[in-house]
Coordinates of C-alpha atoms and ligand atoms in Angstrom, one line a residue:
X1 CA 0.0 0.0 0.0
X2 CA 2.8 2.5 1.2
X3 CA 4.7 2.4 -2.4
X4 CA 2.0 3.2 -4.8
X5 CA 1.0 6.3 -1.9
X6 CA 2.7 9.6 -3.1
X7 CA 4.7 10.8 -0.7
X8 CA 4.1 14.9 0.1
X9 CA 5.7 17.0 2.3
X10 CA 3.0 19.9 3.9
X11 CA 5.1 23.2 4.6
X12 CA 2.2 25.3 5.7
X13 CA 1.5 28.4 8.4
X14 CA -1.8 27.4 9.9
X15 CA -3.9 29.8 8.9
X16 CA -7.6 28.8 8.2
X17 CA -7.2 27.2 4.8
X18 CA -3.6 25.7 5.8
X19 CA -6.0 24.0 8.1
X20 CA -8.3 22.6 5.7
X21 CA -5.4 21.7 3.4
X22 CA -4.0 19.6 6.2
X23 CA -7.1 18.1 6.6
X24 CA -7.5 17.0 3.2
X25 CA -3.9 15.8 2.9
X26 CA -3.7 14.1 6.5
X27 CA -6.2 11.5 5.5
X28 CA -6.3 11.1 1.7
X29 CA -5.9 7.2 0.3
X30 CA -3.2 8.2 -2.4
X31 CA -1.2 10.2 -0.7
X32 CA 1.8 9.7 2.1
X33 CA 1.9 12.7 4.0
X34 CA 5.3 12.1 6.0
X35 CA 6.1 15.5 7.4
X36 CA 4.8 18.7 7.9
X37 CA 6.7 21.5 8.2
X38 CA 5.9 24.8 9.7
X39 CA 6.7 28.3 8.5
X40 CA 6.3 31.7 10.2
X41 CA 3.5 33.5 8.1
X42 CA -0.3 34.2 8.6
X43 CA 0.7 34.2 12.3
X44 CA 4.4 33.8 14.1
X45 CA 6.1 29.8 13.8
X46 CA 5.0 29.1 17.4
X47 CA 1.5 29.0 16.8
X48 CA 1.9 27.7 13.1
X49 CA 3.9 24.8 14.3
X50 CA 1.4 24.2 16.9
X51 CA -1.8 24.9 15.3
X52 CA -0.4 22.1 12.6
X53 CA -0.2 19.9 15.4
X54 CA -3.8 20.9 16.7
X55 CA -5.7 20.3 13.0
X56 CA -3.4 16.5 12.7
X57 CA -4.8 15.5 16.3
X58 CA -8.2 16.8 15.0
X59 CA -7.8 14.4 11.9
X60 CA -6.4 11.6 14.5
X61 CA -3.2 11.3 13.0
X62 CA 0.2 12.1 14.2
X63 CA 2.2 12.7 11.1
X64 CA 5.6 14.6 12.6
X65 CA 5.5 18.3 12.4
X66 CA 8.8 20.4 12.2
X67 CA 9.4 24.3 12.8
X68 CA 11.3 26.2 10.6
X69 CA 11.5 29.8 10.1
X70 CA 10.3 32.1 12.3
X71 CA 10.3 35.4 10.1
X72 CA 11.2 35.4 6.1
X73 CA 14.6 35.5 4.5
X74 CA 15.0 39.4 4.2
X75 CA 12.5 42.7 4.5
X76 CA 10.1 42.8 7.4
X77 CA 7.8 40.4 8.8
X78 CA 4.4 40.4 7.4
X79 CA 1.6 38.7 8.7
X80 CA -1.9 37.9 8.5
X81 CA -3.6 37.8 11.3
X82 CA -6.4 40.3 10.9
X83 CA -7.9 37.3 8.6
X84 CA -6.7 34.7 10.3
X85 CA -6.9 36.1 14.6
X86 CA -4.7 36.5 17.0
X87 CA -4.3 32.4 17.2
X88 CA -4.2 31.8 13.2
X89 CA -7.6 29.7 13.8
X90 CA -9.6 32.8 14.4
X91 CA -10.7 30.7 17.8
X92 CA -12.0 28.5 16.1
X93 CA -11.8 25.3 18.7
X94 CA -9.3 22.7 17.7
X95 CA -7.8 20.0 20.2
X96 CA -4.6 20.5 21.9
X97 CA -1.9 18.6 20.1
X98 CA -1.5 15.3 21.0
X99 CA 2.2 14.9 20.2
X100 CA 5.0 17.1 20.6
X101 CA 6.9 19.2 17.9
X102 CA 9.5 16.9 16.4
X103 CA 13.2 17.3 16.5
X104 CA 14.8 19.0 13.9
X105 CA 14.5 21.9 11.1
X106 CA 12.4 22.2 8.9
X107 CA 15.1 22.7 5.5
X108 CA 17.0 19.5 7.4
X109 CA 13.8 17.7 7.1
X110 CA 13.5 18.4 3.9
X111 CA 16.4 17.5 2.3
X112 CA 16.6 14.2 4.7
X113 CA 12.7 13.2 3.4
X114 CA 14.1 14.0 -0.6
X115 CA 16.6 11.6 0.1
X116 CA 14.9 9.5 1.4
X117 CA 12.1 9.1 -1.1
X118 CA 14.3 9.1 -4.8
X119 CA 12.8 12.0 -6.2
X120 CA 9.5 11.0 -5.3
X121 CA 8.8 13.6 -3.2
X122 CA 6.5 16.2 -3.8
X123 CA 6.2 19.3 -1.8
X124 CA 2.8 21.3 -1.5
X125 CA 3.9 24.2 0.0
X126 CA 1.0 26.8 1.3
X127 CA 2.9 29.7 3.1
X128 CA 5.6 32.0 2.7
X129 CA 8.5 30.0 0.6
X130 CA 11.3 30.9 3.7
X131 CA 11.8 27.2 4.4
X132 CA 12.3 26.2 0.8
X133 CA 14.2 29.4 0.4
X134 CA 16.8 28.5 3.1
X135 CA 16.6 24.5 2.4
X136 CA 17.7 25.2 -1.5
X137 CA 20.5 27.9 -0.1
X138 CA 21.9 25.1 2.5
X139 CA 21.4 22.2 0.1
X140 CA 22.0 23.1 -3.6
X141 CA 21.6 19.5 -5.0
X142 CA 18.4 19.7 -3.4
X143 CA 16.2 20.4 -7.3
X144 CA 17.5 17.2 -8.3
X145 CA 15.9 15.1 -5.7
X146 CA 12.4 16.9 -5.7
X147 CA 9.6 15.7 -8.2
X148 CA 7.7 18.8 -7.8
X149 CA 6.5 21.6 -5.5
X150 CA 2.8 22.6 -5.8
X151 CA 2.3 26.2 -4.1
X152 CA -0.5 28.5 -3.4
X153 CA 0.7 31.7 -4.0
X154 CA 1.1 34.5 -6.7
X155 CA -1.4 36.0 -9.0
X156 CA -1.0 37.2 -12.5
X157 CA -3.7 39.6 -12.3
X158 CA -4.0 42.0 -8.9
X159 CA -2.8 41.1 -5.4
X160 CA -4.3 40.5 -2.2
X161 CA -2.1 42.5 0.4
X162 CA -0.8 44.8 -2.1
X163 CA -2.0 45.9 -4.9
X164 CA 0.5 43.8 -6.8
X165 CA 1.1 40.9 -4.7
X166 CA -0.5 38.1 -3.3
X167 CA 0.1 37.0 0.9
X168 CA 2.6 34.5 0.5
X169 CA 5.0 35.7 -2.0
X170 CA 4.6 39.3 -0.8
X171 CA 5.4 38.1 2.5
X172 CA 9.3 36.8 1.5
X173 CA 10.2 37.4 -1.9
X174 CA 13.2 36.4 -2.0
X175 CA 12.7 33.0 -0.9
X176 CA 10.3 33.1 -3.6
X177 CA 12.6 34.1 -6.7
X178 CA 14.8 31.4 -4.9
X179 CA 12.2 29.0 -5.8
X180 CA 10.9 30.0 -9.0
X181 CA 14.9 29.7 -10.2
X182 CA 15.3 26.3 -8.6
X183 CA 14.7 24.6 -11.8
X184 CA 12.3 22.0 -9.6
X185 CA 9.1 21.6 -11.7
X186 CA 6.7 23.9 -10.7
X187 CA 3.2 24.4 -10.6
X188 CA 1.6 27.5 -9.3
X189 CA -1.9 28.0 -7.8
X190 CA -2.5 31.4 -7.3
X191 CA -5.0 33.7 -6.7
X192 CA -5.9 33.0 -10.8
X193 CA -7.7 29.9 -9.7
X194 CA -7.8 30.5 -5.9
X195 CA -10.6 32.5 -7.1
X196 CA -12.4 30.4 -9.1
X197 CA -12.0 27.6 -6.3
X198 CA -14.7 28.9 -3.8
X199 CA -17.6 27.4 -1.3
X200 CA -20.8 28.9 -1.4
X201 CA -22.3 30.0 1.5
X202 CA -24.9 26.9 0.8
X203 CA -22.3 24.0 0.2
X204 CA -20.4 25.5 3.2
X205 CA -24.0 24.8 5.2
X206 CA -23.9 21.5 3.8
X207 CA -20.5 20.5 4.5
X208 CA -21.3 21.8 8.4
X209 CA -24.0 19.4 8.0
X210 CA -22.3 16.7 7.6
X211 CA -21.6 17.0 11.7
X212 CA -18.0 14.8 12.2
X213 CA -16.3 17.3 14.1
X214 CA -13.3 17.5 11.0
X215 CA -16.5 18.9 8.9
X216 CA -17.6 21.3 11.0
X217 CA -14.1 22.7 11.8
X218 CA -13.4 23.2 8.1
X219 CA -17.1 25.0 7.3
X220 CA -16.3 26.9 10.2
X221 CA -13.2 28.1 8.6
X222 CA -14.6 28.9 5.4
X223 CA -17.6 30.7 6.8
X224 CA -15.3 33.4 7.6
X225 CA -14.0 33.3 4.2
X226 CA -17.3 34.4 2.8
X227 CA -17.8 38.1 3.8
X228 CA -14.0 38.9 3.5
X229 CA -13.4 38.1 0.0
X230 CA -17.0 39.7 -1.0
X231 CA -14.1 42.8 -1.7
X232 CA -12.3 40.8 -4.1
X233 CA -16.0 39.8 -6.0
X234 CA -15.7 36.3 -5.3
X235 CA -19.1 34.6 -4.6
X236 CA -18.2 32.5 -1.5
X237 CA -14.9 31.0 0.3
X238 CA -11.9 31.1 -2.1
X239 CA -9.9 27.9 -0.7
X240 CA -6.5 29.3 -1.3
X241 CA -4.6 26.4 0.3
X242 CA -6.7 23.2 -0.3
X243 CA -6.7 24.0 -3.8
X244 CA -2.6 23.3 -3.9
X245 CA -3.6 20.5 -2.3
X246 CA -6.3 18.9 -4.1
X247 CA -4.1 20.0 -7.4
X248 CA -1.1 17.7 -6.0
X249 CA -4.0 14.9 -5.5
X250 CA -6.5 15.3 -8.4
X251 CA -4.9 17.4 -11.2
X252 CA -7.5 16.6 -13.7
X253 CA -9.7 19.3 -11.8
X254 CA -7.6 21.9 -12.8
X255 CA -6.4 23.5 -16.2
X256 CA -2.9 25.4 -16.4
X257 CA -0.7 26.8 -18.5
X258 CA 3.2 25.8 -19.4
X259 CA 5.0 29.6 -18.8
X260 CA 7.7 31.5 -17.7
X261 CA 7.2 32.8 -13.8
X262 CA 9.3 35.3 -12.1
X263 CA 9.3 37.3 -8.6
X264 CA 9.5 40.6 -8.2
X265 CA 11.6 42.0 -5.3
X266 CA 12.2 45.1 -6.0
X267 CA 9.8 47.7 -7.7
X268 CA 8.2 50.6 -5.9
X269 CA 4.5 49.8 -6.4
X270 CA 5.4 45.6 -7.4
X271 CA 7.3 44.0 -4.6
X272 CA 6.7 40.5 -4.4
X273 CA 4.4 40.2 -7.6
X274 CA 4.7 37.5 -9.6
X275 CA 5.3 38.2 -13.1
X276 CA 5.0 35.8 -16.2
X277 CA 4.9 35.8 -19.6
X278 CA 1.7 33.6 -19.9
X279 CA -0.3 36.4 -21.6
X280 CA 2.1 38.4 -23.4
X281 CA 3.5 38.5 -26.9
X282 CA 7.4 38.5 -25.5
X283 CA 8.2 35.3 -23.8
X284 CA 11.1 35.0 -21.7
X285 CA 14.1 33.7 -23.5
X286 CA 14.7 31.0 -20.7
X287 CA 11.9 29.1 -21.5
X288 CA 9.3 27.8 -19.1
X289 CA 9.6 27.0 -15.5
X290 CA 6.3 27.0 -14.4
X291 CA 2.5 25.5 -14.5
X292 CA 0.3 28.6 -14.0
X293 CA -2.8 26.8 -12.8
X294 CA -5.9 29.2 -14.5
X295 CA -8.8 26.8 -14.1
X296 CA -10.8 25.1 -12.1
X297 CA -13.7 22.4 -12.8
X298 CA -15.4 24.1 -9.0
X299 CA -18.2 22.1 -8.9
X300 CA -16.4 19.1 -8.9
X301 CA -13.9 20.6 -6.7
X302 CA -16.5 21.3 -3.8
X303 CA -18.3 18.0 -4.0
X304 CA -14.8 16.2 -4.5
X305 CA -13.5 18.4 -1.2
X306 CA -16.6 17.6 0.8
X307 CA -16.7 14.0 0.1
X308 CA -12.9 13.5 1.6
X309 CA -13.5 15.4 4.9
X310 CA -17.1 13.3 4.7
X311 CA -14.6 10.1 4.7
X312 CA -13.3 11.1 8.0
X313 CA -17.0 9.8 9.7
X314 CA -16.5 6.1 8.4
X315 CA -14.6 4.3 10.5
Ligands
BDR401 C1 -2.7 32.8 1.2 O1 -2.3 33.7 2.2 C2 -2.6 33.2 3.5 O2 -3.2 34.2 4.3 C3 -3.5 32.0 3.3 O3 -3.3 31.0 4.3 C4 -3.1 31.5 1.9 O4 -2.0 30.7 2.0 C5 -3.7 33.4 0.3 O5 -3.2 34.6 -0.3
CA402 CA1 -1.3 29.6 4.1

């Protein structure tokens, strides 16, 4: 069973839709989820390496989470807790974590779990991009034993903390361009699909419904998702992080585009955009480096989303 599961590293800052991601990923039957490692981000590294902890002992497993950065590679701290609250949960109730933080880094971790799985090892990665940042500075070899990274982050069009740049790539650029020049495959899920990825208020009613306590948490999450991103015109939850997920399990769901992605870190208006030469005439003479993930097939999405954290009330 273990060798036809694809193994995934989580490197996440729980965060509301971190949560839900971890959900998805903690109990889905294809995938081996054999770390998770914690960033600074939507709220400081000691509560996203314990509210990781908190959402696995909600899912009942104890799959060993890591801390790693507590603050990005350069520039200022940025974080997100006026969406998120003062706990990154937004009080939501969650257990207390049944297992301790495991020893070691996060980059150490990495590299050690890439070894370890042959270049089998995908990386969904749903915070800022420090850890990866400092991993691939520490361990230069590191692209060659990675199969992919799926990340949420970037957007082509307008940002969501800036005018020009979306959360987690606004929030450590450089660890970003680090990435995006890593020459590991990569596929980007950004606010251009994050978007298009939403619960209504109705199928979040539906999912609380369902009344296991790992359904209620997440509609609970998403709830609050609904007025906020009224500002950005979308018609319900965008689910920002789940979405890397579900696109590292079910890729068939999603529709992208094979393109040349850069960061930003300078720029007076444009720090930590994400650029690309998707949509223009003049493509970038390096070729591409990236999957821009545009689409999503939503309805299939929500019910697809729903059913796995349904699963969770079988025994
Ligand atoms: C991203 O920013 C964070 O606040 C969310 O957890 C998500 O990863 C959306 O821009
Ligand atoms: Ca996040």
């Amino acid at each position: 069973m273990d060798e036809n599961r694809q193994p995934v590293i989580l490197d996440c800052d729980p965060g509301i839709d971190d949560a839900v991601a971890l959900l998805l990923a903690a109990r889905a039957p294809e995938l081996k989820l054999v770390a998770v490692t914690a960033v600074a981000g939507n709220v400081g590294l000691d509560k996203t390496s314990l509210n990781a902890r908190r959402v696995l002992t909600l899912a009942g497993v104890a799959v060993p989470v890591f801390a790693g950065a507590s603050g990005p590679m350069f520039g200022e701290q940025v974080t997100a807790d006026e969406v998120h609250g003062a706990d990154g949960l937004l009080g939501i109730p969650a257990p207390e974590p049944a297992f301790p933080l495991g020893e070691g880094t996060a980059w150490d971790v990495i590299w050690q779990k890439a070894q370890e799985y042959g270049k089998e090892l995908v990386i969904v990665a749903t915070g800022p991009l420090t850890n990866l940042g400092i991993a691939l500075v520490k361990y230069p070899e590191l692209p060659s034993h990675i199969k992919r990274i799926v990340l949420m982050g970037g957007a082509t069009d307008f940002g969501n903390t800036t005018p020009a740049a979306e959360y987690n790539i606004y929030a450590d650029p450089e660890a970003a361009d680090i990435v995006f020049r890593s020459g590991i495959p990569l596929v980007m899920c950004g606010l251009d699909v994050t978007h298009k990825a939403y619960f209504t208020q109705d199928e979040i009613d539906q999912l609380e419904a369902l009344g296991t306590p790992q359904a209620v948490f997440a509609a609970r999450t998403m709830g609050c998702g609904v007025e906020w991103h009224q500002r950005f015109l979308v018609p319900g939850a965008p689910m920002h992080d789940p979405c890397a997920m579900m696109y590292a399990l079910e890729p068939e769901l999603f529709e992208g585009i094979s393109c040349w992605i850069g960061v930003e870190c300078q720029g007076k208006y444009t720090r930590g955009k994400t650029v690309t030469d998707a949509y223009s005439d003049a493509k970038m003479s390096s070729g591409s480096n990236a999957t821009l993930v545009t689409q999503a097939d939503r309805e299939t999405f929500v019910a697809h989303l729903t059913e796995r954290l349904a699963a969770y009330g079988m025994p």
